[in-house]
Short mmCIF file of C-alpha atoms in Angstrom, two decimals:
data_model
loop_
_atom_site.label_atom_id
_atom_site.label_comp_id
_atom_site.label_asym_id
_atom_site.label_seq_id
_atom_site.Cartn_x
_atom_site.Cartn_y
_atom_site.Cartn_z
CA MET A 54 90.69 105.80 109.37
CA GLU A 55 90.43 104.48 105.71
CA LEU A 56 94.37 104.72 105.64
CA GLN A 57 94.81 102.11 108.18
CA TYR A 58 92.69 99.59 106.19
CA ILE A 59 94.85 100.45 103.04
CA ALA A 60 98.11 99.94 105.21
CA TYR A 61 96.82 96.53 106.50
CA LEU A 62 95.88 95.32 102.56
CA LEU A 63 99.37 96.49 101.19
CA GLY A 64 101.16 94.74 104.34
CA GLY A 65 99.25 91.50 103.45
CA LEU A 66 99.49 91.61 99.63
CA THR A 67 103.32 92.46 100.16
CA LEU A 68 103.70 89.27 102.60
CA GLY A 69 101.87 87.08 100.36
CA SER A 70 103.87 87.77 97.05
CA ALA A 71 107.17 87.58 98.99
CA LEU A 72 105.88 84.25 100.30
CA MET A 73 105.38 83.12 96.59
CA VAL A 74 109.05 84.36 95.71
CA VAL A 75 110.11 81.48 98.21
CA LEU A 76 107.53 79.04 97.41
CA SER A 77 107.36 79.11 93.67
CA PRO A 78 109.26 76.16 92.06
CA HIS A 79 109.86 77.88 88.65
CA PRO A 80 112.77 80.37 88.93
CA VAL A 81 111.32 82.91 86.40
CA ARG A 82 107.84 82.88 88.46
CA SER A 83 109.85 83.60 91.39
CA VAL A 84 111.35 86.58 89.98
CA LEU A 85 108.06 88.24 88.53
CA TYR A 86 106.69 87.48 92.17
CA LEU A 87 109.77 89.49 93.41
CA ILE A 88 108.86 92.46 90.85
CA ILE A 89 105.51 92.34 92.21
CA THR A 90 106.89 92.37 95.91
CA PHE A 91 109.09 95.76 95.02
CA PHE A 92 106.20 97.55 93.62
CA LEU A 93 103.85 96.85 96.82
CA ILE A 94 107.04 97.83 98.88
CA SER A 95 107.10 101.27 96.62
CA ALA A 96 103.43 101.36 97.43
CA ASN A 97 103.98 101.31 101.49
CA TYR A 98 106.78 104.19 100.86
CA ILE A 99 103.94 106.33 98.85
CA LEU A 100 101.88 105.54 101.92
CA MET A 101 104.53 106.84 104.25
CA ASN A 102 105.07 109.93 102.12
CA ALA A 103 108.34 108.94 100.71
CA GLN A 104 108.19 109.62 97.30
CA PHE A 105 111.40 110.10 96.20
CA ILE A 106 112.39 106.79 97.79
CA ALA A 107 109.12 105.12 96.07
CA ILE A 108 110.41 106.36 92.63
CA VAL A 109 113.91 105.24 93.03
CA ASN A 110 113.00 101.80 94.29
CA ILE A 111 110.71 101.30 91.03
CA ILE A 112 113.54 102.38 88.94
CA VAL A 113 116.47 100.87 90.62
CA TYR A 114 114.96 97.44 91.99
CA ALA A 115 112.39 96.80 89.53
CA GLY A 116 113.86 98.36 86.64
CA ALA A 117 117.25 97.60 86.57
CA ILE A 118 118.07 94.92 89.25
CA MET A 119 115.64 92.56 88.51
CA VAL A 120 115.81 92.99 84.71
CA LEU A 121 119.43 91.85 85.57
CA PHE A 122 118.25 88.77 87.22
CA LEU A 123 115.43 87.84 84.53
CA PHE A 124 118.27 88.59 81.84
CA VAL A 125 120.66 86.10 83.75
CA LEU A 126 117.99 83.49 84.10
CA MET A 127 116.96 83.52 80.50
CA MET A 128 120.65 83.52 79.38
CA LEU A 129 121.27 80.28 81.81
CA ASN A 130 118.22 78.60 80.42
CA LEU A 131 117.04 77.45 83.80
CA SER A 132 113.58 75.68 84.13
CA LYS A 133 111.49 73.83 86.33
CA GLU A 134 112.93 70.51 85.28
CA THR A 135 116.53 71.66 85.99
CA GLU A 136 115.48 73.29 89.36
CA PRO A 137 117.75 71.81 91.95
CA LYS A 138 115.57 70.36 94.91
CA SER A 139 116.67 70.59 98.56
CA SER A 140 115.66 67.73 101.19
CA ILE A 141 112.65 67.54 103.26
CA PHE A 142 114.73 67.66 106.42
CA MET A 143 116.53 70.56 105.20
CA LYS A 144 113.27 72.36 104.90
CA ILE A 145 112.07 71.61 108.33
CA ALA A 146 115.18 72.76 109.73
CA ALA A 147 115.21 76.01 107.90
CA ILE A 148 111.41 76.81 108.74
CA ILE A 149 112.19 75.97 112.68
CA ALA A 150 115.32 78.38 112.48
CA GLY A 151 113.16 81.12 110.67
CA GLY A 152 110.45 80.64 113.23
CA GLY A 153 113.04 81.07 116.27
CA LEU A 154 114.46 84.09 114.59
CA LEU A 155 110.66 85.43 114.18
CA THR A 156 110.08 84.69 117.73
CA VAL A 157 112.92 86.68 118.99
CA PHE A 158 112.19 89.36 116.61
CA ILE A 159 108.60 89.78 117.81
CA SER A 160 109.31 89.29 121.92
CA ALA A 161 112.14 91.94 121.55
CA ILE A 162 109.51 94.28 119.78
CA LYS A 163 107.04 93.62 122.26
CA LYS A 164 109.56 94.81 125.34
CA ALA A 165 110.78 97.34 123.58
CA SER A 166 109.37 100.93 124.44
CA LEU A 167 108.81 103.39 121.50
CA MET A 168 108.87 107.20 121.54
CA THR A 169 105.89 108.78 120.86
CA PRO A 170 105.54 109.65 117.23
CA SER A 171 106.85 113.52 116.20
CA LEU A 172 103.28 115.29 115.33
CA GLY A 173 104.42 118.14 113.56
CA VAL A 174 106.38 116.35 110.80
CA ASP A 175 106.96 118.39 107.68
CA GLU A 176 104.83 116.56 104.99
CA ASN A 177 107.40 117.51 102.16
CA LEU A 178 110.03 115.29 104.19
CA GLY A 179 110.20 112.65 101.39
CA LEU A 180 110.36 114.92 98.55
CA VAL A 181 113.48 115.63 96.17
CA LYS A 182 113.91 119.03 97.27
CA GLU A 183 114.45 118.34 101.09
CA LEU A 184 116.14 114.76 100.29
CA GLY A 185 118.54 116.62 98.01
CA ASN A 186 119.44 119.13 100.48
CA VAL A 187 120.37 116.57 103.40
CA LEU A 188 122.31 114.42 100.81
CA PHE A 189 124.48 117.22 99.40
CA LYS A 190 124.95 118.94 102.83
CA ASP A 191 125.32 116.28 105.21
CA TYR A 192 126.24 113.26 103.13
CA ILE A 193 128.33 114.55 100.39
CA LEU A 194 131.40 112.55 101.10
CA PRO A 195 129.51 109.01 101.50
CA PHE A 196 127.40 110.00 98.08
CA GLU A 197 131.12 110.42 96.32
CA ILE A 198 132.59 107.20 97.76
CA SER A 199 129.41 105.27 96.38
CA SER A 200 130.21 106.43 92.95
CA VAL A 201 133.68 104.84 93.33
CA LEU A 202 132.23 102.03 94.60
CA PHE A 203 129.98 101.81 91.59
CA ILE A 204 133.03 102.16 89.19
CA ALA A 205 134.69 99.17 91.36
CA ALA A 206 131.64 97.18 90.65
CA MET A 207 131.27 97.86 87.10
CA VAL A 208 135.10 97.01 86.46
CA GLY A 209 134.69 94.00 88.48
CA ALA A 210 131.80 92.66 86.77
CA VAL A 211 132.98 93.13 83.37
CA LEU A 212 136.36 91.32 84.41
CA LEU A 213 134.62 88.70 86.09
CA ALA A 214 132.39 87.87 83.21
CA LYS A 215 134.84 88.17 80.45
CA ARG A 216 135.65 84.96 78.63
CA GLU A 217 139.26 84.04 79.17
CA LYS A 218 141.54 83.82 75.78
CA GLN A 219 142.17 79.95 75.77
CA ILE A 220 145.80 80.62 73.87
CA ILE A 221 148.91 80.20 75.48
CA ASP A 222 151.86 82.30 74.03
CA MET B 243 93.41 117.53 105.19
CA VAL B 244 96.70 116.26 104.44
CA LEU B 245 98.05 114.00 106.58
CA ALA B 246 101.95 114.32 107.24
CA THR B 247 102.53 110.70 108.32
CA VAL B 248 100.43 107.53 108.39
CA PHE B 249 100.84 107.28 112.04
CA GLU B 250 98.54 110.34 112.45
CA SER B 251 95.71 108.05 111.13
CA GLY B 252 96.23 105.62 114.16
CA LEU B 253 98.54 103.33 112.79
CA SER B 254 101.08 102.03 115.28
CA MET B 255 104.54 101.65 114.71
CA GLU B 256 104.56 97.73 116.06
CA TYR B 257 102.55 97.24 112.61
CA TYR B 258 105.60 98.13 110.55
CA LEU B 259 108.22 96.48 112.94
CA ILE B 260 106.35 93.05 112.63
CA LEU B 261 105.63 93.62 108.86
CA SER B 262 109.35 94.03 108.20
CA SER B 263 110.47 91.48 110.43
CA ILE B 264 108.29 88.78 108.71
CA LEU B 265 109.77 89.87 105.58
CA PHE B 266 113.28 89.64 107.05
CA VAL B 267 112.23 86.13 108.17
CA ILE B 268 110.99 85.01 104.64
CA GLY B 269 114.16 86.06 103.25
CA VAL B 270 115.96 84.28 105.82
CA VAL B 271 113.81 80.89 105.28
CA GLY B 272 114.26 81.38 101.52
CA VAL B 273 118.21 81.39 101.68
CA LEU B 274 118.19 78.23 103.89
CA THR B 275 115.55 76.13 101.79
CA ARG B 276 116.55 76.98 98.08
CA LYS B 277 119.22 75.59 96.23
CA ASN B 278 119.39 77.72 93.21
CA ALA B 279 122.01 80.39 93.65
CA ILE B 280 120.05 82.99 91.69
CA ILE B 281 116.97 82.62 93.94
CA LEU B 282 119.45 82.79 97.01
CA LEU B 283 120.67 86.36 95.77
CA MET B 284 116.97 87.30 95.08
CA CYS B 285 116.18 86.38 98.73
CA VAL B 286 119.12 88.58 100.11
CA GLU B 287 117.42 91.37 98.07
CA LEU B 288 114.08 90.52 99.90
CA MET B 289 116.07 91.05 103.32
CA LEU B 290 117.62 94.34 102.05
CA ASN B 291 114.03 95.60 101.00
CA ALA B 292 112.66 94.39 104.53
CA VAL B 293 115.18 96.74 106.46
CA ASN B 294 114.65 99.63 103.73
CA LEU B 295 110.68 99.22 104.73
CA LEU B 296 111.66 99.86 108.48
CA LEU B 297 114.13 102.60 107.88
CA VAL B 298 111.71 104.74 105.84
CA ALA B 299 108.80 104.08 108.58
CA PHE B 300 111.48 105.16 111.38
CA SER B 301 112.31 108.23 109.18
CA ASN B 302 108.24 109.14 108.80
CA TYR B 303 107.85 108.42 112.59
CA HIS B 304 110.76 110.62 114.00
CA GLY B 305 110.24 113.37 111.13
CA LYS B 306 114.08 113.06 110.30
CA ALA B 307 115.30 112.73 106.50
CA ASP B 308 118.43 111.10 107.42
CA ALA B 309 117.03 107.27 107.30
CA GLN B 310 115.61 107.88 103.65
CA ILE B 311 119.25 109.04 102.50
CA PHE B 312 120.43 105.64 104.22
CA VAL B 313 117.80 103.85 102.35
CA PHE B 314 119.47 105.39 99.22
CA PHE B 315 123.00 104.11 100.20
CA ILE B 316 121.41 100.66 100.84
CA MET B 317 120.04 100.76 97.37
CA VAL B 318 123.42 101.69 95.54
CA VAL B 319 125.17 98.85 97.96
CA ALA B 320 122.39 96.27 96.79
CA ALA B 321 122.79 97.42 92.90
CA ALA B 322 126.75 96.84 93.12
CA GLU B 323 126.47 93.46 95.22
CA ALA B 324 123.68 92.16 92.52
CA THR B 325 125.99 92.92 89.31
CA VAL B 326 129.12 91.39 90.86
CA GLY B 327 127.08 88.50 92.37
CA LEU B 328 125.44 87.54 88.99
CA SER B 329 128.83 87.74 87.21
CA ILE B 330 130.17 85.23 89.70
CA LEU B 331 127.42 83.00 89.08
CA VAL B 332 127.68 83.20 85.36
CA LEU B 333 131.37 82.42 85.69
CA MET B 334 130.21 79.40 88.47
CA TYR B 335 127.46 78.18 85.52
CA ARG B 336 130.41 78.20 82.65
CA ASN B 337 132.56 76.07 84.81
CA ALA B 338 130.01 73.47 86.31
CA ARG B 339 126.88 73.94 83.77
CA SER B 340 124.58 74.27 86.83
CA VAL B 341 123.59 76.88 89.55
CA ASP B 342 122.86 74.28 92.17
CA ILE B 343 124.98 75.59 95.31
CA GLY B 344 125.08 71.73 96.65
CA LEU B 345 127.84 71.01 93.80
CA PHE B 346 129.88 73.91 94.99
CA ASN B 347 131.18 72.35 98.39
CA LYS B 348 134.60 71.83 97.16
CA LEU B 349 136.30 74.21 99.77
CA LYS B 350 134.70 71.58 102.53
CA GLY B 351 138.13 69.52 103.41
#
């Protein structure tokens, strides 16, 4: 019974910090709130017995991607003063559009009929052993293709960010 | 007693459906309101995470591991997207000395 309240608390904290990502005017603070959001989402994963995904979420998102974002932000030396402002008309339009989207989602969820949850679920489902079996038996081809994608992304990022030589002939 | 899923404690699936819908909509509103291109990319990551959360919830609900593999692949694609997107941003900043997306409407006839 207490698990339910922990889930509600975690969900509320996740929504609050996600909202602060959008609302905070300082870009570095936005990144820090996004890191907090990722840690809270990892806590949600642990609550749902998905330990492997929770750890990978912390390592990949909070560890690698957000450090990259923070690095670029600090390299570009952005601050609150240089932060571009959007017009009040744009903000109102965005909130109306988002509210409309949320209304559509919630009304679709209310109409949907869900299956009853499977009760005899294996509690080791989210562990590395089980996921590794599925990954290397059924999903081996997408796994190999994703490594090609990574090499392409790495080469692309290096080529894009490299300073071009100014010398002609 | 070890609970296999959080749903056995009486939590309903609708809770996670609504939670990740709201997270996704926060990401959409962020993309629409902010003008800093880096924060735009961050809001895209937030939307991807909302989808990941829902996939893990459904994986746990149905007792199948396949959705968690999809989450793994979404993370792979997000990492690749972030590296390429950020290097394009650095290139943009080098040309215009700003990351304001309002300055980059030059394709508009």
